[in-house]
mmCIF file of C-alpha atoms and ligand atoms in Angstrom:
data_model
loop_
_atom_site.group_PDB
_atom_site.id
_atom_site.type_symbol
_atom_site.label_atom_id
_atom_site.label_comp_id
_atom_site.label_asym_id
_atom_site.label_seq_id
_atom_site.Cartn_x
_atom_site.Cartn_y
_atom_site.Cartn_z
ATOM 1 C CA MET O 30 97.221 73.165 92.094
ATOM 2 C CA ALA O 31 94.995 74.087 94.987
ATOM 3 C CA THR O 32 93.375 77.267 93.692
ATOM 4 C CA ASP O 33 90.505 76.925 96.151
ATOM 5 C CA ARG O 34 92.971 77.361 99.005
ATOM 6 C CA PRO O 35 93.815 80.845 100.210
ATOM 7 C CA ALA O 36 96.848 82.241 98.386
ATOM 8 C CA VAL O 37 98.488 83.164 101.665
ATOM 9 C CA GLU O 38 97.652 82.359 105.229
ATOM 10 C CA LEU O 39 99.387 83.413 108.428
ATOM 11 C CA ARG O 40 98.288 81.354 111.404
ATOM 12 C CA ALA O 41 99.039 82.880 114.785
ATOM 13 C CA VAL O 42 102.503 83.966 113.733
ATOM 14 C CA SER O 43 104.819 85.389 116.383
ATOM 15 C CA LYS O 44 108.406 86.528 115.864
ATOM 16 C CA SER O 45 110.846 88.170 118.231
ATOM 17 C CA PHE O 46 114.257 89.650 117.628
ATOM 18 C CA GLY O 47 116.072 89.491 120.963
ATOM 19 C CA THR O 48 113.581 90.671 123.532
ATOM 20 C CA ARG O 49 111.558 92.622 121.014
ATOM 21 C CA LYS O 50 108.375 90.934 119.843
ATOM 22 C CA VAL O 51 107.925 92.187 116.301
ATOM 23 C CA LEU O 52 104.970 90.003 115.272
ATOM 24 C CA ASP O 53 102.572 89.089 118.015
ATOM 25 C CA ASP O 54 100.041 86.381 117.179
ATOM 26 C CA VAL O 55 99.256 87.626 113.674
ATOM 27 C CA SER O 56 96.616 85.712 111.722
ATOM 28 C CA LEU O 57 95.699 86.740 108.210
ATOM 29 C CA THR O 58 94.053 85.020 105.266
ATOM 30 C CA ILE O 59 94.332 86.318 101.714
ATOM 31 C CA GLU O 60 92.172 84.586 99.154
ATOM 32 C CA ALA O 61 93.594 84.058 95.663
ATOM 33 C CA GLY O 62 93.063 87.055 93.414
ATOM 34 C CA ARG O 63 92.435 89.454 96.277
ATOM 35 C CA SER O 64 94.600 92.428 97.065
ATOM 36 C CA ILE O 65 95.469 93.800 100.441
ATOM 37 C CA CYS O 66 97.547 96.723 101.602
ATOM 38 C CA ILE O 67 99.413 96.587 104.880
ATOM 39 C CA LEU O 68 99.625 99.913 106.664
ATOM 40 C CA GLY O 69 101.166 101.040 109.903
ATOM 41 C CA ARG O 70 103.817 103.194 111.487
ATOM 42 C CA SER O 71 107.501 102.756 110.873
ATOM 43 C CA GLY O 72 109.052 99.802 112.691
ATOM 44 C CA THR O 73 105.768 98.055 113.327
ATOM 45 C CA GLY O 74 106.515 94.803 111.490
ATOM 46 C CA LYS O 75 105.286 95.372 107.940
ATOM 47 C CA SER O 76 108.489 94.338 106.164
ATOM 48 C CA VAL O 77 108.989 91.482 108.618
ATOM 49 C CA SER O 78 105.486 90.255 107.712
ATOM 50 C CA LEU O 79 106.328 90.135 104.015
ATOM 51 C CA LYS O 80 109.659 88.425 104.647
ATOM 52 C CA THR O 81 107.867 85.871 106.801
ATOM 53 C CA ILE O 82 105.383 85.155 104.006
ATOM 54 C CA ILE O 83 108.211 84.408 101.599
ATOM 55 C CA GLY O 84 110.160 82.345 104.119
ATOM 56 C CA LEU O 85 113.131 84.701 104.522
ATOM 57 C CA ILE O 86 112.221 85.003 108.192
ATOM 58 C CA ARG O 87 110.926 81.971 110.073
ATOM 59 C CA PRO O 88 108.297 82.542 112.739
ATOM 60 C CA ASP O 89 109.079 81.488 116.329
ATOM 61 C CA THR O 90 105.588 80.063 116.610
ATOM 62 C CA GLY O 91 102.665 79.758 114.224
ATOM 63 C CA GLY O 92 102.482 78.785 110.573
ATOM 64 C CA VAL O 93 102.706 80.278 107.103
ATOM 65 C CA LEU O 94 100.754 78.607 104.313
ATOM 66 C CA ILE O 95 101.219 79.383 100.640
ATOM 67 C CA GLU O 96 98.397 78.021 98.491
ATOM 68 C CA GLY O 97 97.613 75.605 101.287
ATOM 69 C CA GLU O 98 101.168 74.369 101.826
ATOM 70 C CA ASP O 99 102.799 74.983 105.189
ATOM 71 C CA ILE O 100 106.220 76.445 104.384
ATOM 72 C CA THR O 101 107.527 76.795 107.917
ATOM 73 C CA GLY O 102 109.403 73.506 107.945
ATOM 74 C CA LEU O 103 110.523 73.397 104.308
ATOM 75 C CA SER O 104 114.127 72.866 103.243
ATOM 76 C CA SER O 105 115.737 75.665 101.241
ATOM 77 C CA ARG O 106 115.305 73.637 98.070
ATOM 78 C CA GLU O 107 111.573 73.202 98.701
ATOM 79 C CA LEU O 108 111.273 76.867 99.616
ATOM 80 C CA SER O 109 112.834 77.798 96.308
ATOM 81 C CA ARG O 110 110.051 75.880 94.521
ATOM 82 C CA VAL O 111 107.394 77.823 96.463
ATOM 83 C CA ARG O 112 109.177 81.131 95.882
ATOM 84 C CA LYS O 113 108.910 80.747 92.122
ATOM 85 C CA ARG O 114 105.221 81.418 92.624
ATOM 86 C CA ILE O 115 105.803 84.606 94.593
ATOM 87 C CA GLY O 116 107.208 87.825 93.181
ATOM 88 C CA PHE O 117 108.941 89.962 95.786
ATOM 89 C CA LEU O 118 109.788 93.638 95.539
ATOM 90 C CA PHE O 119 112.060 94.527 98.437
ATOM 91 C CA GLN O 120 111.677 97.859 100.205
ATOM 92 C CA TYR O 121 115.096 98.915 98.931
ATOM 93 C CA ALA O 122 114.848 97.345 95.461
ATOM 94 C CA ALA O 123 117.930 95.119 96.012
ATOM 95 C CA LEU O 124 119.168 94.941 92.422
ATOM 96 C CA PHE O 125 122.382 93.090 91.606
ATOM 97 C CA ASP O 126 124.910 95.898 91.111
ATOM 98 C CA SER O 127 127.273 94.035 88.804
ATOM 99 C CA ILE O 128 124.821 93.232 85.987
ATOM 100 C CA SER O 129 122.781 95.538 83.767
ATOM 101 C CA VAL O 130 119.259 96.625 84.597
ATOM 102 C CA GLY O 131 117.880 94.386 81.852
ATOM 103 C CA GLU O 132 119.867 91.390 83.064
ATOM 104 C CA ASN O 133 118.511 91.988 86.565
ATOM 105 C CA VAL O 134 115.032 91.571 85.147
ATOM 106 C CA ALA O 135 116.124 88.631 82.994
ATOM 107 C CA PHE O 136 117.791 86.908 85.957
ATOM 108 C CA PRO O 137 114.755 84.928 87.224
ATOM 109 C CA LEU O 138 114.015 83.806 83.648
ATOM 110 C CA ARG O 139 117.591 82.613 83.095
ATOM 111 C CA ARG O 140 117.542 80.796 86.383
ATOM 112 C CA HIS O 141 114.078 79.256 86.400
ATOM 113 C CA SER O 142 113.043 78.853 82.751
ATOM 114 C CA ASP O 143 114.527 77.160 79.693
ATOM 115 C CA LEU O 144 113.594 79.966 77.319
ATOM 116 C CA ALA O 145 116.034 80.879 74.567
ATOM 117 C CA ASN O 146 118.221 83.940 75.048
ATOM 118 C CA ASP O 147 116.328 86.055 72.493
ATOM 119 C CA GLU O 148 113.030 85.286 74.167
ATOM 120 C CA ILE O 149 114.440 86.130 77.600
ATOM 121 C CA ARG O 150 115.794 89.458 76.372
ATOM 122 C CA SER O 151 112.537 90.286 74.696
ATOM 123 C CA ARG O 152 110.508 89.472 77.807
ATOM 124 C CA ALA O 153 112.828 91.439 80.085
ATOM 125 C CA SER O 154 112.667 94.357 77.710
ATOM 126 C CA HIS O 155 108.862 94.213 77.632
ATOM 127 C CA LEU O 156 108.747 94.146 81.441
ATOM 128 C CA LEU O 157 111.011 97.192 81.576
ATOM 129 C CA THR O 158 108.700 98.992 79.150
ATOM 130 C CA GLN O 159 105.742 98.186 81.408
ATOM 131 C CA VAL O 160 107.394 100.044 84.275
ATOM 132 C CA GLY O 161 108.524 102.944 82.074
ATOM 133 C CA LEU O 162 112.155 101.857 81.711
ATOM 134 C CA GLY O 163 112.064 100.619 78.134
ATOM 135 C CA ARG O 164 115.291 102.397 77.218
ATOM 136 C CA GLU O 165 117.366 101.416 80.234
ATOM 137 C CA TYR O 166 118.114 97.757 79.473
ATOM 138 C CA ASP O 167 121.874 98.193 79.161
ATOM 139 C CA LYS O 168 122.351 100.710 81.957
ATOM 140 C CA MET O 169 123.926 99.630 85.230
ATOM 141 C CA PRO O 170 121.827 99.887 88.397
ATOM 142 C CA SER O 171 124.213 102.512 89.805
ATOM 143 C CA ASP O 172 123.193 104.799 86.924
ATOM 144 C CA LEU O 173 119.512 104.734 87.903
ATOM 145 C CA SER O 174 117.699 107.029 90.312
ATOM 146 C CA GLY O 175 116.111 105.528 93.431
ATOM 147 C CA GLY O 176 112.667 105.526 91.847
ATOM 148 C CA MET O 177 113.975 103.884 88.688
ATOM 149 C CA LYS O 178 115.674 101.148 90.723
ATOM 150 C CA LYS O 179 112.402 100.507 92.465
ATOM 151 C CA ARG O 180 110.599 100.163 89.164
ATOM 152 C CA ALA O 181 113.306 97.838 87.841
ATOM 153 C CA GLY O 182 112.866 95.782 91.025
ATOM 154 C CA LEU O 183 109.162 95.554 90.271
ATOM 155 C CA ALA O 184 109.854 94.420 86.704
ATOM 156 C CA ARG O 185 112.157 91.708 88.071
ATOM 157 C CA ALA O 186 109.527 90.624 90.611
ATOM 158 C CA LEU O 187 107.063 90.173 87.734
ATOM 159 C CA ALA O 188 109.417 88.255 85.446
ATOM 160 C CA LEU O 189 108.045 84.794 86.217
ATOM 161 C CA GLN O 190 104.421 86.026 86.091
ATOM 162 C CA PRO O 191 103.908 85.043 89.707
ATOM 163 C CA PRO O 192 100.355 84.389 90.900
ATOM 164 C CA ILE O 193 101.288 86.134 94.147
ATOM 165 C CA LEU O 194 103.114 89.466 94.316
ATOM 166 C CA LEU O 195 104.511 90.995 97.488
ATOM 167 C CA ALA O 196 105.605 94.604 97.171
ATOM 168 C CA ASP O 197 107.211 96.567 99.972
ATOM 169 C CA GLU O 198 106.486 100.258 99.408
ATOM 170 C CA PRO O 199 106.469 100.087 95.590
ATOM 171 C CA SER O 200 105.745 103.792 95.191
ATOM 172 C CA ALA O 201 107.847 105.239 98.014
ATOM 173 C CA GLY O 202 110.202 107.894 96.734
ATOM 174 C CA LEU O 203 108.471 108.157 93.357
ATOM 175 C CA ASP O 204 106.962 111.349 91.981
ATOM 176 C CA PRO O 205 103.133 111.344 92.057
ATOM 177 C CA VAL O 206 102.789 110.654 88.328
ATOM 178 C CA THR O 207 105.117 107.641 88.376
ATOM 179 C CA ALA O 208 103.555 106.429 91.628
ATOM 180 C CA GLY O 209 100.174 106.586 89.898
ATOM 181 C CA GLU O 210 101.544 104.540 87.003
ATOM 182 C CA ILE O 211 102.810 101.871 89.390
ATOM 183 C CA ASP O 212 99.402 101.753 91.071
ATOM 184 C CA ALA O 213 97.755 101.382 87.678
ATOM 185 C CA LEU O 214 100.119 98.538 86.802
ATOM 186 C CA LEU O 215 99.261 96.734 90.040
ATOM 187 C CA VAL O 216 95.544 97.158 89.385
ATOM 188 C CA THR O 217 96.010 95.787 85.851
ATOM 189 C CA LEU O 218 97.859 92.758 87.241
ATOM 190 C CA LYS O 219 95.011 92.099 89.591
ATOM 191 C CA GLN O 220 92.300 92.568 86.989
ATOM 192 C CA GLN O 221 93.922 90.873 84.004
ATOM 193 C CA SER O 222 96.077 88.206 85.626
ATOM 194 C CA SER O 223 94.152 87.741 88.901
ATOM 195 C CA THR O 224 97.433 88.261 90.727
ATOM 196 C CA THR O 225 97.124 88.132 94.498
ATOM 197 C CA LEU O 226 98.675 91.356 95.770
ATOM 198 C CA ILE O 227 100.127 92.091 99.171
ATOM 199 C CA VAL O 228 101.421 95.620 99.189
ATOM 200 C CA VAL O 229 102.981 97.592 102.014
ATOM 201 C CA THR O 230 102.407 101.288 101.563
ATOM 202 C CA HIS O 231 102.272 104.569 103.429
ATOM 203 C CA ASN O 232 100.310 106.087 100.614
ATOM 204 C CA ILE O 233 96.608 106.069 101.449
ATOM 205 C CA PRO O 234 95.305 107.205 98.045
ATOM 206 C CA SER O 235 97.389 104.439 96.543
ATOM 207 C CA ALA O 236 96.031 101.901 99.037
ATOM 208 C CA ARG O 237 92.486 102.939 98.175
ATOM 209 C CA THR O 238 93.206 102.313 94.496
ATOM 210 C CA ILE O 239 94.899 98.961 94.897
ATOM 211 C CA ALA O 240 93.329 97.225 97.850
ATOM 212 C CA ASP O 241 90.174 95.222 98.387
ATOM 213 C CA GLU O 242 91.117 95.248 102.012
ATOM 214 C CA LEU O 243 93.437 97.197 104.289
ATOM 215 C CA VAL O 244 95.281 95.652 107.205
ATOM 216 C CA PHE O 245 96.604 97.912 109.952
ATOM 217 C CA LEU O 246 99.581 96.676 111.921
ATOM 218 C CA HIS O 247 100.497 98.322 115.169
ATOM 219 C CA GLU O 248 103.266 97.062 117.410
ATOM 220 C CA GLY O 249 103.173 93.668 115.747
ATOM 221 C CA ARG O 250 99.410 93.145 115.948
ATOM 222 C CA ILE O 251 96.576 93.633 113.502
ATOM 223 C CA ILE O 252 94.485 96.396 115.055
ATOM 224 C CA ALA O 253 92.062 96.925 112.165
ATOM 225 C CA GLN O 254 91.180 95.179 108.938
ATOM 226 C CA GLY O 255 88.538 95.812 106.307
ATOM 227 C CA ALA O 256 87.521 97.569 103.136
ATOM 228 C CA PRO O 257 88.772 101.179 102.862
ATOM 229 C CA ALA O 258 85.246 102.571 103.221
ATOM 230 C CA ALA O 259 84.742 100.615 106.428
ATOM 231 C CA LEU O 260 88.041 101.803 107.882
ATOM 232 C CA ASP O 261 87.102 105.421 107.131
ATOM 233 C CA ARG O 262 84.550 104.944 109.896
ATOM 234 C CA SER O 263 86.963 103.267 112.338
ATOM 235 C CA ASP O 264 86.835 104.517 115.905
ATOM 236 C CA ILE O 265 90.539 103.758 116.422
ATOM 237 C CA PRO O 266 92.310 107.149 116.417
ATOM 238 C CA LEU O 267 95.483 105.872 114.698
ATOM 239 C CA VAL O 268 93.466 104.296 111.901
ATOM 240 C CA ARG O 269 91.431 107.458 111.354
ATOM 241 C CA GLN O 270 94.605 109.507 111.356
ATOM 242 C CA PHE O 271 96.023 107.309 108.607
ATOM 243 C CA MET O 272 92.819 107.270 106.593
ATOM 244 C CA THR O 273 92.494 111.060 106.535
ATOM 245 C CA SER O 274 96.146 111.609 105.574
ATOM 246 C CA GLU O 275 97.282 112.090 102.027
ATOM 247 C CA GLY O 276 100.159 109.707 102.673
ATOM 248 C CA ALA O 277 103.865 110.334 102.612
ATOM 249 C CA GLY O 278 104.553 108.601 99.293
HETATM 250 N N1 ATP V 302 116.606 90.749 110.742
HETATM 251 C C1 ATP V 302 116.307 91.495 111.800
HETATM 252 N N2 ATP V 302 117.009 91.384 112.948
HETATM 253 C C2 ATP V 302 116.698 92.110 114.054
HETATM 254 N N3 ATP V 302 115.678 92.988 114.105
HETATM 255 C C3 ATP V 302 114.944 93.146 113.000
HETATM 256 C C4 ATP V 302 115.209 92.414 111.787
HETATM 257 N N4 ATP V 302 114.302 92.777 110.852
HETATM 258 C C5 ATP V 302 113.504 93.694 111.458
HETATM 259 N N5 ATP V 302 113.885 93.913 112.726
HETATM 260 C C6 ATP V 302 113.207 94.817 113.670
HETATM 261 O O1 ATP V 302 111.820 94.537 113.626
HETATM 262 C C7 ATP V 302 111.063 95.724 113.777
HETATM 263 C C8 ATP V 302 110.059 95.829 112.622
HETATM 264 O O2 ATP V 302 110.792 96.034 111.424
HETATM 265 P P1 ATP V 302 110.100 96.177 110.009
HETATM 266 O O3 ATP V 302 111.216 96.288 109.037
HETATM 267 O O4 ATP V 302 109.111 95.104 109.804
HETATM 268 O O5 ATP V 302 109.339 97.574 110.145
HETATM 269 P P2 ATP V 302 108.387 98.273 109.085
HETATM 270 O O6 ATP V 302 106.986 98.245 109.649
HETATM 271 O O7 ATP V 302 108.582 97.672 107.760
HETATM 272 O O8 ATP V 302 108.907 99.783 109.125
HETATM 273 P P3 ATP V 302 109.160 100.855 107.938
HETATM 274 O O9 ATP V 302 107.829 101.498 107.660
HETATM 275 O O10 ATP V 302 110.129 101.816 108.520
HETATM 276 O O11 ATP V 302 109.724 100.123 106.754
HETATM 277 C C9 ATP V 302 112.066 96.858 113.854
HETATM 278 O O12 ATP V 302 112.260 97.168 115.208
HETATM 279 C C10 ATP V 302 113.325 96.260 113.268
HETATM 280 O O13 ATP V 302 114.458 96.846 113.829
HETATM 281 MG MG1 MG V 303 109.464 98.292 106.031
#
């Protein structure tokens, strides 16, 4: 395994939907074990960036490399192999409605591991405990609040202990205490498991806690990138506006 390669690399990625250019020549390198937060206004291409990294959206031009491997031309079978190494928390949690919360978390383990049933249940249950949902294993997703669904989605994204975790607004819609717990969990993942984190957030205090580096997207381009302390001194008005805000959760 090429651990000396960057975990994720976007090389001059552009993507349009119809006439709208959503990503415009975006290049970004994330070294293994580093954490970045992607910030920017609504509709500016943050979620599209994450979906491009995981191969759900293919760029029109440019390349996406995961641990040194260009995934842009891979078959769906090959993509599935790469995706096992990437945990993905969707912006809207995207749980399977017809199976219990615990089985949602167990799903990747049932599909991609040969662990025994007891072991799978015990791991899924432990993951749920980590996100504060230890007692919800047998509930159905429809019985959870929005914030609980999000946390269950995070537990599922972590099931295969991925070296790379993409999280699209993991703390949006959570109360400040729970949001703080999610931040702490992400920091623990980074520190104890050296997980590479790519997190989209509108929450600046959260970004300061999680990220080695912040990346500002605006109209499909990276307009600023650097450590939080450096971006506090940015002379770009939009960046300063973000950095001085308390964030909208
Ligand atoms: N599959 C798609 N087909 C067509 N247009 C899309 C698709 N996905 C995203 N878009 C468009 O791309 C633009 C960027 O969307 P994206 O979801 O990346 O925004 P975002 O930065 O994540 O915003 P938010 O903060 O509201 O989540 C939007 O104009 C959106 O309508
Ligand atoms: Mg989004």
